[in-house]
Coordinates of C-alpha atoms and ligand atoms in Angstrom, one line a residue:
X1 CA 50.2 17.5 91.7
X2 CA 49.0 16.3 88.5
X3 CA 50.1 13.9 85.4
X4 CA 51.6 15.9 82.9
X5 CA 52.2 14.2 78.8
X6 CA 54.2 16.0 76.7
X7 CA 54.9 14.3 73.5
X8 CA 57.3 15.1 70.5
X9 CA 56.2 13.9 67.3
X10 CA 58.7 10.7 66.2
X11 CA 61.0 11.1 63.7
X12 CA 61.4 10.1 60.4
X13 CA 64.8 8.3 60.4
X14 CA 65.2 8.3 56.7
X15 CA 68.1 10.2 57.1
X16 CA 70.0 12.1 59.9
X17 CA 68.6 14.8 62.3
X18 CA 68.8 18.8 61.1
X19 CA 67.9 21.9 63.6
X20 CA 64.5 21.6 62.7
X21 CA 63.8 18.6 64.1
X22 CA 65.8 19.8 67.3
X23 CA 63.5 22.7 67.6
X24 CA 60.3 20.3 68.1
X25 CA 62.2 18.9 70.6
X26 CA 63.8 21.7 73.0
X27 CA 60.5 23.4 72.8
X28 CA 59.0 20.1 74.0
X29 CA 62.0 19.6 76.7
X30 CA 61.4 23.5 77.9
X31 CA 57.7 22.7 78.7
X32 CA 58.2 19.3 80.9
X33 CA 61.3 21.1 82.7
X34 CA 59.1 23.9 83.5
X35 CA 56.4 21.9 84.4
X36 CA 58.8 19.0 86.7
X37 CA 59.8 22.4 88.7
X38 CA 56.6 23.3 89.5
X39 CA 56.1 20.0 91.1
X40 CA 54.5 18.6 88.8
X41 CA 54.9 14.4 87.6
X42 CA 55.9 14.6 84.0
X43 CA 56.1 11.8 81.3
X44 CA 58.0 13.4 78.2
X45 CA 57.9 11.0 75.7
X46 CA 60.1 11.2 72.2
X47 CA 61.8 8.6 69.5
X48 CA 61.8 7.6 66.0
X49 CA 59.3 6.6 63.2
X50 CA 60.8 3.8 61.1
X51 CA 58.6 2.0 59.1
X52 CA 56.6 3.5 55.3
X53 CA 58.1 3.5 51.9
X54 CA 60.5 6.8 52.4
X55 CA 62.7 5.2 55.1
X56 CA 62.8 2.0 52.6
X57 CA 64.1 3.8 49.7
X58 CA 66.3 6.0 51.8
X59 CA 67.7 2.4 52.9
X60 CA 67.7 0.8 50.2
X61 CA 69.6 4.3 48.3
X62 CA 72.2 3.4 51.3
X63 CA 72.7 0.0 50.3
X64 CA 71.1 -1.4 53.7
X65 CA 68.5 -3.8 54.8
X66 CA 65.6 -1.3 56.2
X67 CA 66.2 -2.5 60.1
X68 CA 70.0 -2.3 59.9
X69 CA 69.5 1.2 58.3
X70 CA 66.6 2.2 61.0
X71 CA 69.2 1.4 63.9
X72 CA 71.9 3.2 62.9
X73 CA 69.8 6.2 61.9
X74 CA 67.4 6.0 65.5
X75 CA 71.2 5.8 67.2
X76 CA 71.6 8.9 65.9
X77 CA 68.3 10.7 67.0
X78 CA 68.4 8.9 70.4
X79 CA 72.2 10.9 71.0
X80 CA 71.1 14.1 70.0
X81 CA 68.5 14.1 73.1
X82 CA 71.9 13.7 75.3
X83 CA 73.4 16.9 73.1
X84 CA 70.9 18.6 73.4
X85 CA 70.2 18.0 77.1
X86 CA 66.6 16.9 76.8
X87 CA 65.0 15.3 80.1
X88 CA 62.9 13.0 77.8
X89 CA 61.4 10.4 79.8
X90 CA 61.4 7.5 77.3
X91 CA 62.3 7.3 74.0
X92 CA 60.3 4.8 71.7
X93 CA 61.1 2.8 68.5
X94 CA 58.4 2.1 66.3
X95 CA 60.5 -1.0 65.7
X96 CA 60.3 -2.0 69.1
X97 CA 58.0 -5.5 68.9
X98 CA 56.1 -4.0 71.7
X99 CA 54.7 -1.1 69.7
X100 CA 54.2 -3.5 66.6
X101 CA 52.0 -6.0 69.0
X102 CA 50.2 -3.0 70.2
X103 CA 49.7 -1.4 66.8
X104 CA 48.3 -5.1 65.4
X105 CA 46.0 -5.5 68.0
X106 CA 44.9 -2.2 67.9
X107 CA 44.1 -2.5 64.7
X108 CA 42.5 -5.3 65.1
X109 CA 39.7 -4.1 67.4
X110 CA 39.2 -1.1 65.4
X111 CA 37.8 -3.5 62.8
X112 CA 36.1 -5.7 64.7
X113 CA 34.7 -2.1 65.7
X114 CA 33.4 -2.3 61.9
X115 CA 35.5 1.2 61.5
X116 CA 37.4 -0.6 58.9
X117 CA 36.4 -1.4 54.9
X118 CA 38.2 -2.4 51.9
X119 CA 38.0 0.1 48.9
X120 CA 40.0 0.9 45.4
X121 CA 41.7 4.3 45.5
X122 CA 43.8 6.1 43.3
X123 CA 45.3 9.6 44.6
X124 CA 49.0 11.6 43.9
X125 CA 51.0 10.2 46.5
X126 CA 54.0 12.3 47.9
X127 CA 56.8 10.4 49.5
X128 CA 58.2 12.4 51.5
X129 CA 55.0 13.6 53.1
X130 CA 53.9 9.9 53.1
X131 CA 50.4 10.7 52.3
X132 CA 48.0 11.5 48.9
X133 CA 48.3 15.2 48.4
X134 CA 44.9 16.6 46.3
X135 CA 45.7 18.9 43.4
X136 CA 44.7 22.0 45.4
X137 CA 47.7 21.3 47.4
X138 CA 49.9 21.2 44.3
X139 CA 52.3 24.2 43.2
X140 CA 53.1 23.5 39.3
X141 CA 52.1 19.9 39.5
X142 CA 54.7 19.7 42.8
X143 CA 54.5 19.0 46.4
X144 CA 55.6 22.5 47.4
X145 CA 57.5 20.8 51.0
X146 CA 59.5 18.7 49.0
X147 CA 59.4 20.0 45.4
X148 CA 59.1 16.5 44.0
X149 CA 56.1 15.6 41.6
X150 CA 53.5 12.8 43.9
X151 CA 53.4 9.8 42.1
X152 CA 50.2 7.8 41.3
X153 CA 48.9 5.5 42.6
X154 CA 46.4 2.7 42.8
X155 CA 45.5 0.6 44.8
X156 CA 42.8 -1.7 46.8
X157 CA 43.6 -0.7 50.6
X158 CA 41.7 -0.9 54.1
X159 CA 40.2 2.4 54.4
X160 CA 39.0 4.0 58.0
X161 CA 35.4 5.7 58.9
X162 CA 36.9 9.3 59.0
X163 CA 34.2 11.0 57.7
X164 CA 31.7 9.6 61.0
X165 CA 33.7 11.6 62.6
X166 CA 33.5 15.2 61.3
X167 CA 30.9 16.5 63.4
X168 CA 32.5 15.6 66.8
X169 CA 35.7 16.7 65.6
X170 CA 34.7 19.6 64.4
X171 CA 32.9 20.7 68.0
X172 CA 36.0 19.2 70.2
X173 CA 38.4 21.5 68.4
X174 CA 35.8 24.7 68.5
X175 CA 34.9 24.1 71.5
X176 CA 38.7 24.2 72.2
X177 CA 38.0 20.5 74.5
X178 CA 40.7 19.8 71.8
X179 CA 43.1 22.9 72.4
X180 CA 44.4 23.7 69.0
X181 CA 47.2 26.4 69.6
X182 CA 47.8 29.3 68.0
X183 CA 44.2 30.4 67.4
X184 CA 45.4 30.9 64.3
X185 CA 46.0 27.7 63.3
X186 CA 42.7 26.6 65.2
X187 CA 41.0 28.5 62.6
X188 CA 42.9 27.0 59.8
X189 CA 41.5 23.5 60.9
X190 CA 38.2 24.2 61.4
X191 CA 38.2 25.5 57.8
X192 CA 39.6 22.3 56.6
X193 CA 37.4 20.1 58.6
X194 CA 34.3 22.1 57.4
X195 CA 34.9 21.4 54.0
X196 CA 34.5 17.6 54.7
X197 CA 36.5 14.8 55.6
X198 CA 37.0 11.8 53.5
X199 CA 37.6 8.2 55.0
X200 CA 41.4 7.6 55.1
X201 CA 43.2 4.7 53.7
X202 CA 45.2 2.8 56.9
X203 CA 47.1 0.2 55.1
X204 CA 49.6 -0.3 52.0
X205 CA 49.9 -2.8 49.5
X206 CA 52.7 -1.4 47.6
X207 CA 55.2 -1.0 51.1
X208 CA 56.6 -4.0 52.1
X209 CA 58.4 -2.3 55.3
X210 CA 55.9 -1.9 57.7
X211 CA 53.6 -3.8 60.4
X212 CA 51.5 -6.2 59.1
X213 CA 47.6 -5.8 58.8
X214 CA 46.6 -8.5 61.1
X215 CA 43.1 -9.6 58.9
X216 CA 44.9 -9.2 55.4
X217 CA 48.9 -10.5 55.5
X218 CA 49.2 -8.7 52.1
X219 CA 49.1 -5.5 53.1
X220 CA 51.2 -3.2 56.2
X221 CA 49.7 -0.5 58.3
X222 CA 50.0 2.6 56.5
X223 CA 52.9 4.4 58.6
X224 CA 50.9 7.6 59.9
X225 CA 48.4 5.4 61.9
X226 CA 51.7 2.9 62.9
X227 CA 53.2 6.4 64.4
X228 CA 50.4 8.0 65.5
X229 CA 50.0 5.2 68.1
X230 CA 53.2 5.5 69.6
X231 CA 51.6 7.8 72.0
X232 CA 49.4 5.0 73.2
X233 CA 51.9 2.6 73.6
X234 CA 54.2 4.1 74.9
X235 CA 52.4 4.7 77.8
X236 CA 51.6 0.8 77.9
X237 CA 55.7 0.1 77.2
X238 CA 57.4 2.0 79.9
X239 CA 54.6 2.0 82.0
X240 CA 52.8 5.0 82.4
X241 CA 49.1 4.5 81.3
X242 CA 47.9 6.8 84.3
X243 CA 49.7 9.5 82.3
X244 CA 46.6 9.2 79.2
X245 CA 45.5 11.1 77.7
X246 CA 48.3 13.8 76.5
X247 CA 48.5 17.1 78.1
X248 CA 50.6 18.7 74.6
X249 CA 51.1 17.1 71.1
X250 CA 54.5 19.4 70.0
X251 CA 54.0 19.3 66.2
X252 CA 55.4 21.1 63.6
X253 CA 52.0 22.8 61.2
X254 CA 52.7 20.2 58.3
X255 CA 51.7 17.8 60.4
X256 CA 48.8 19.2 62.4
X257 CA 45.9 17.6 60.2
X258 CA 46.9 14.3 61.3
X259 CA 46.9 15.2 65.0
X260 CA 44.6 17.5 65.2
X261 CA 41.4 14.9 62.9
X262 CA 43.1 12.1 62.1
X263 CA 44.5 11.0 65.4
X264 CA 41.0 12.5 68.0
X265 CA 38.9 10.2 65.2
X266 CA 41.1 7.4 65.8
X267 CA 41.1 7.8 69.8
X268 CA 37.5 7.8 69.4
X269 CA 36.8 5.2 68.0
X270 CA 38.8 3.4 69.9
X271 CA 37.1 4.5 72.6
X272 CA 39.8 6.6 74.6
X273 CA 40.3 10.1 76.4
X274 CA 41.6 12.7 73.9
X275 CA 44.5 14.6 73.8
X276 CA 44.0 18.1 75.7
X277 CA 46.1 20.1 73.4
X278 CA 48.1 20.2 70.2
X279 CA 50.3 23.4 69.5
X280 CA 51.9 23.9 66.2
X281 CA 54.8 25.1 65.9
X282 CA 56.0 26.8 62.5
X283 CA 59.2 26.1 60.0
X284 CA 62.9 27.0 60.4
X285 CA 63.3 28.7 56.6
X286 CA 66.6 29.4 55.2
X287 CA 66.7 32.5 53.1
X288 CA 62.9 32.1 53.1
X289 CA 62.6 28.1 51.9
X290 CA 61.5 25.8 54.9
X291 CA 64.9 24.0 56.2
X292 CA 64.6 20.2 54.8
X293 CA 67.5 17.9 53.7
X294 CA 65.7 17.4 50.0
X295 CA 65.9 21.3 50.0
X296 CA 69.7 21.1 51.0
X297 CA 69.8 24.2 53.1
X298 CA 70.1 22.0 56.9
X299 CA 72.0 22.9 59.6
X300 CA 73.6 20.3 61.9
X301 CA 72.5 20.7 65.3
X302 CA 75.2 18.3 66.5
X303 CA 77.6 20.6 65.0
X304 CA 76.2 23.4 66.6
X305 CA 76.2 22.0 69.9
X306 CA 79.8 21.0 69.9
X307 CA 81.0 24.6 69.0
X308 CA 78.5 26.7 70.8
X309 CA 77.2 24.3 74.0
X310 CA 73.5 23.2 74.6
X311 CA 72.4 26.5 76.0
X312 CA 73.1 28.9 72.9
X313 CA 71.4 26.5 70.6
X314 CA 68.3 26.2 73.0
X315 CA 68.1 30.1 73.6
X316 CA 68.7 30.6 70.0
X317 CA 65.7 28.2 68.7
X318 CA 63.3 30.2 71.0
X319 CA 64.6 33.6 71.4
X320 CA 64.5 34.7 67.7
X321 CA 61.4 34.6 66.7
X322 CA 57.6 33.7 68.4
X323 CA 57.0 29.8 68.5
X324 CA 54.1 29.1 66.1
X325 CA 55.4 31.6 63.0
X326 CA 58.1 30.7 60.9
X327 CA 61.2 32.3 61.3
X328 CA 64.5 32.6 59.2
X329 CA 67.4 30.4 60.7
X330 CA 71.0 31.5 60.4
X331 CA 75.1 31.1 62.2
X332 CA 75.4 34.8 62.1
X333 CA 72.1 35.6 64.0
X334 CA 73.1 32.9 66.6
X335 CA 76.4 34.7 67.0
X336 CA 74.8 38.0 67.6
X337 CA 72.6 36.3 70.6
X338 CA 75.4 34.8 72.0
X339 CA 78.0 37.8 71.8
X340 CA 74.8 39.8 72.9
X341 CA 71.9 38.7 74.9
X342 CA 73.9 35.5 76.6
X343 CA 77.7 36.8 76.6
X344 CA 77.3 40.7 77.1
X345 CA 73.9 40.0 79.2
X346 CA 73.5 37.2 81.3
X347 CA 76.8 36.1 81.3
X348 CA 77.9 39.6 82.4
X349 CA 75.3 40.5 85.0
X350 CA 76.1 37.4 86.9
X351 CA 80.0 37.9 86.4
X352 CA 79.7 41.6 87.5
X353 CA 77.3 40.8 90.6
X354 CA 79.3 37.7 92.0
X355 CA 82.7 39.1 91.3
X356 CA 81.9 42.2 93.6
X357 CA 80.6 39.8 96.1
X358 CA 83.8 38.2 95.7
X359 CA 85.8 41.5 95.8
X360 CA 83.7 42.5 99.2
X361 CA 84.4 39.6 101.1
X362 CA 80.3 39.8 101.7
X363 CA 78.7 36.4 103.0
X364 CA 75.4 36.8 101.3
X365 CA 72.2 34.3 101.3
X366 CA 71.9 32.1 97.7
X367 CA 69.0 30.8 99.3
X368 CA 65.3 30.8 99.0
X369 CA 64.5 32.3 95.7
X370 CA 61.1 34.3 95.8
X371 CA 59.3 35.0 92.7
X372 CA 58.7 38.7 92.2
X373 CA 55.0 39.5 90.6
X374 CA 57.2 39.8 87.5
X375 CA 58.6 36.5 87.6
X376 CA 55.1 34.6 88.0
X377 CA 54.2 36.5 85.3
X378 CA 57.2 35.2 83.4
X379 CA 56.7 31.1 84.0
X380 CA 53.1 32.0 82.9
X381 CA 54.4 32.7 79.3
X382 CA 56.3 29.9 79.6
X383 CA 53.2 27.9 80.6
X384 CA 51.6 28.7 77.7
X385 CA 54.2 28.2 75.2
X386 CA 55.5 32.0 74.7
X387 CA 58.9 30.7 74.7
X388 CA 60.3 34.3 72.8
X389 CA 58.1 36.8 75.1
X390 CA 59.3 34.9 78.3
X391 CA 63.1 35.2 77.4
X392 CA 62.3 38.5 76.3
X393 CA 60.6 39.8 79.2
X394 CA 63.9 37.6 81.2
X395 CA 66.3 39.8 79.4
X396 CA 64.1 42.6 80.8
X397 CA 65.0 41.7 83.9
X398 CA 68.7 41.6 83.3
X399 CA 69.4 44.4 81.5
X400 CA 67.2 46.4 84.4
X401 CA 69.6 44.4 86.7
X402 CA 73.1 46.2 84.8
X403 CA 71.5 49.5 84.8
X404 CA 70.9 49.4 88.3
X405 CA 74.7 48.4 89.1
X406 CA 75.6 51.0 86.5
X407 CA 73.7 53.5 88.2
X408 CA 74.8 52.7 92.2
X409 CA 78.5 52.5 91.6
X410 CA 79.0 49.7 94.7
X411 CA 82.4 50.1 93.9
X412 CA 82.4 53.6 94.7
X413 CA 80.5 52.9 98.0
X414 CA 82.9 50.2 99.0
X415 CA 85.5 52.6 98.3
X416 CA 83.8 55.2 100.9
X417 CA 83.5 52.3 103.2
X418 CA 79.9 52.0 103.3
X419 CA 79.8 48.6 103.8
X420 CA 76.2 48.3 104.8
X421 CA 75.1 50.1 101.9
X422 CA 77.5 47.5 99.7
X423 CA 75.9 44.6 101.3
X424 CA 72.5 45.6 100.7
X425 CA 72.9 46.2 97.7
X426 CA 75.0 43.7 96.3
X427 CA 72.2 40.7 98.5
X428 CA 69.5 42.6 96.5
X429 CA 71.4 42.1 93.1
X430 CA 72.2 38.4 94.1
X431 CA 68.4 37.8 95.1
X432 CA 68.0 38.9 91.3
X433 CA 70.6 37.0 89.5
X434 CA 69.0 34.0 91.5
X435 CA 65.7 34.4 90.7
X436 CA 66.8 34.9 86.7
X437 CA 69.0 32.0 87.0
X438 CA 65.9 30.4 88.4
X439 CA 63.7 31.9 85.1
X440 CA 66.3 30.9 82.8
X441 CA 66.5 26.8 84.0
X442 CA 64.1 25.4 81.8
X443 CA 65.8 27.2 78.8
X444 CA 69.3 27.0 79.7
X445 CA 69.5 24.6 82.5
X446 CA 73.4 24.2 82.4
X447 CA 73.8 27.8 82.5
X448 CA 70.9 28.3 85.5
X449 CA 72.8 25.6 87.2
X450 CA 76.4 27.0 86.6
X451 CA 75.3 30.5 87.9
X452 CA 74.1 28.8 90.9
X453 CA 77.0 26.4 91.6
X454 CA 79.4 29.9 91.4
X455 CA 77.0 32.4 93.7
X456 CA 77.8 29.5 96.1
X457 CA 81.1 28.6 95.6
X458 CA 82.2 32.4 94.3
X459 CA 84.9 30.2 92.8
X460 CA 84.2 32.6 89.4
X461 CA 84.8 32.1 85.6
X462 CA 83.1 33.4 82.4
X463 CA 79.6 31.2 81.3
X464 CA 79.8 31.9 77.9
X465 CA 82.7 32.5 75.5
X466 CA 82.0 35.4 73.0
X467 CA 82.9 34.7 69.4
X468 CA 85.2 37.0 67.0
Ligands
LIG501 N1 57.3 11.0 61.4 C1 56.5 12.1 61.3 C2 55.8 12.4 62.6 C3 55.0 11.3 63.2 S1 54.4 11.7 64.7 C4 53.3 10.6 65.1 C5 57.3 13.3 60.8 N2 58.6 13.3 61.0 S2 59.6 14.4 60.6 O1 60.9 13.9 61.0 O2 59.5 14.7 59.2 O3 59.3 15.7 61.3 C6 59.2 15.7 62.7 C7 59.0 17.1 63.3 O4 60.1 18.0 62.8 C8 57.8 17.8 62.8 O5 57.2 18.5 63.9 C9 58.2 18.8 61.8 O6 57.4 19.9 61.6 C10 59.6 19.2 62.4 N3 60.4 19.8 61.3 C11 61.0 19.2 60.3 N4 61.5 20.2 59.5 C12 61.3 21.4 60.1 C13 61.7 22.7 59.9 N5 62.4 23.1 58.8 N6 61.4 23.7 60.8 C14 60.7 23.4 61.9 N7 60.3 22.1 62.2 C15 60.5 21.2 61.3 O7 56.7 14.2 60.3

């Protein structure tokens, strides 16, 4: 058995959660479910990241004091783990005095470390990224995430010894000690990295909302470095330092430069273990633009989960396109996997095989489910973060399952009064549907359970309603 840390990133909180944000986090929930089922002890860590100068404005736009704003916002991140049925271990505020005590102490040795240095900068500065974009990174003068023009800026801050670090860096993530997952975006780093890294500025002079830089009370911690160390103190707040360092940093790909350089350098430093893995994910897009409230194209997940159930949005996340690309989002194409894949074939398999138990008055085993060579297979996808092949190769399974009924006719047999043939059968189908059911549970665990609790009971009705 070995300590498993899977972390989300935290969540801005300047305004309320959209299916993007859900995604991060059901991918996240599908990898510690798989990995507590194996047997393994699993510290899945999420929450919210409150302080910086976009949640301040978002506040203050509201009419709000920052903290009054941050609570109500967190309240609403913290309910959509219980929507969407995550198994999240902890959930972390960086409000919490705890992390802001950690963070400011931190700090503190990092620059007794001599790692820190005060320097005048001036850079474009984008908001909603919260951090200096360089012009390369413009598209007509504008941040091309948020479509806003950076504002600049100027200012004397505490700056940290990136650049030290680019050599080490640079052999921990090509030497893949550092994991960075898909290759592709492996690649994409290493580029970056190779064409230099400048030191990076840790405070703010301009932001009053933020932890204070314990040397210098006029300026906060710049909120990247404030969130990045959630990870660390978490593990010090709810108790789970033998869980360092992270197994998986979840991250969506316009975030990976900060946990894939900025956060190692940091940890180095510091002089701690380093996170094993990052994968990036890629964007939800909407007609081709990446989902974002200042874009105006979100979906509600909360919304979603209240008329289609947990499962369908979980499956749907996953199922429609590879984790790691970006893939367009819409209602109608969760529909389609819902009336299709979930309704017409899980939902149907397990109806057709448990109401012919039913109809046969068979007492079959639910017992004892045996991966098939297939099914190892399967969970090895799923180990390595092939969310779509795995369902794919699952519905494999099932519609292989149908055929099969399709093709024996039980019915027929019963009718002929073969009712050894029947039973045979119909244990073999069941052993099936079990071991699906026992596929699906870290992607649909209410349905994987609901299947279960019926081949037991045979007490029988439909697991998912179509739509018209
Ligand atoms: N607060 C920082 C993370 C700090 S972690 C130490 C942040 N927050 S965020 O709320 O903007 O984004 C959190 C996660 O949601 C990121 O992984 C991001 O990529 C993901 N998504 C936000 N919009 C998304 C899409 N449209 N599509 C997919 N994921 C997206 O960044």
């Amino acid at each position: 058995m070995a300590n498993k840390f899977v972390t989300t990133p935290i969540y801005y909180i300047n305004d309320v959660p959209h299916l993007g944000h859900a995604y991060t986090s059901i991918a996240a929930d599908v990898w510690a479910r798989f990995q507590r089922n194996k047997g393994e002890k699993v510290f899945f860590l999420t929450g919210t990241d409150e302080h910086g100068a976009k949640v301040a404005q978002a506040a203050e736009k509201n009419g709000k004091e920052p903290k009054e704003f941050a609570d109500e916002i967190s309240d609403k991140f913290e309910s959509l783990t219980k929507d969407l049925n995550l198994s999240n271990d902890a959930f972390i505020r960086t409000t919490d005095t705890n992390h802001e005590k950690y963070v400011a102490d931190f700090l503190q040795d990092l620059y007794d470390k001599k790692f820190i240095y005060k320097k005048s900068y001036e850079g474009l500065y984008c908001v909603g990224c919260e951090k200096y974009l360089t012009e390369k990174e413009l598209v007509d003068g504008k941040c091309p995430d948020h479509d806003k023009t950076p504002e600049k800026q100027c200012e004397e801050n505490w700056f940290f010894r990136l650049s030290d670090f680019k050599d080490k860096i640079e052999k921990l993530i090509d030497s893949d000690e550092i994991e960075v997952l898909p290759k592709e975006r492996k690649n994409e780093i290493l580029g970056k990295i190779r064409q230099g890294l400048d030191d990076v500025s840790i405070s703010r002079k301009s932001v009053e909302w933020g932890i204070k830089v314990p040397w210098d009370e006029t300026q906060t911690v710049y909120v990247w470095i404030d969130a990045l160390l959630n990870y660390l103190s978490a593990t010090q707040i709810f108790d789970k330092k033998d869980f360092w360092p992270p197994s998986v940093h979840i991250v969506g790909r316009d975030i990976m430069w900060f946990h894939a350089v900025i956060w190692p350098a940091i940890l180095l430093a510091a002089g701690y273990d380093l996170p094993k893995k990052i994968f990036v994910h890629g964007y939800f897009t909407v007609d081709g633009k990446k989902m974002s409230k200042t874009v105006g194209n979100v979906i509600d997940p909360v919304q979603l989960v209240e008329k289609y159930g947990a499962d369908v949005v979980r499956y749907y996340v996953l199922r429609d396109f590879p984790f790691g690309e970006d893939g367009d989002v819409s209602i109608e194409k969760l529909e389609g996997r819902l009336n299709g894949d979930l309704a017409g074939g899980l939902g149907n398999l397990a109806q057709r095989v448990l109401s012919l138990v039913k109809q046969n008055s068979l007492e079959l085993s639910t017992s004892g489910v045996n991966l098939s060579a297939k099914g190892k297979e399967i969970n090895k996808l799923t180990e390595e973060f092939k969310f779509q092949q795995a369902l794919i190769e699952i519905w494999k399974l099932i519609a292989d399952a149908n055929q099969e009924i399709a093709k024996a006719e039980p019915w027929k047999l019963a009718k002929e009064g073969k009712k050894e043939e029947v039973k045979s059968f119909l244990q073999s189908q069941l052993s099936k549907v079990l071991e699906i059911a026992d596929l699906v549970t870290p992607y649909l665990p209410e349905t994987a359970e609901e299947i279960k609790k019926q081949a037991k009971s045979l007490d029988l009705k439909p697991i998912f309603e179509k739509t018209n």
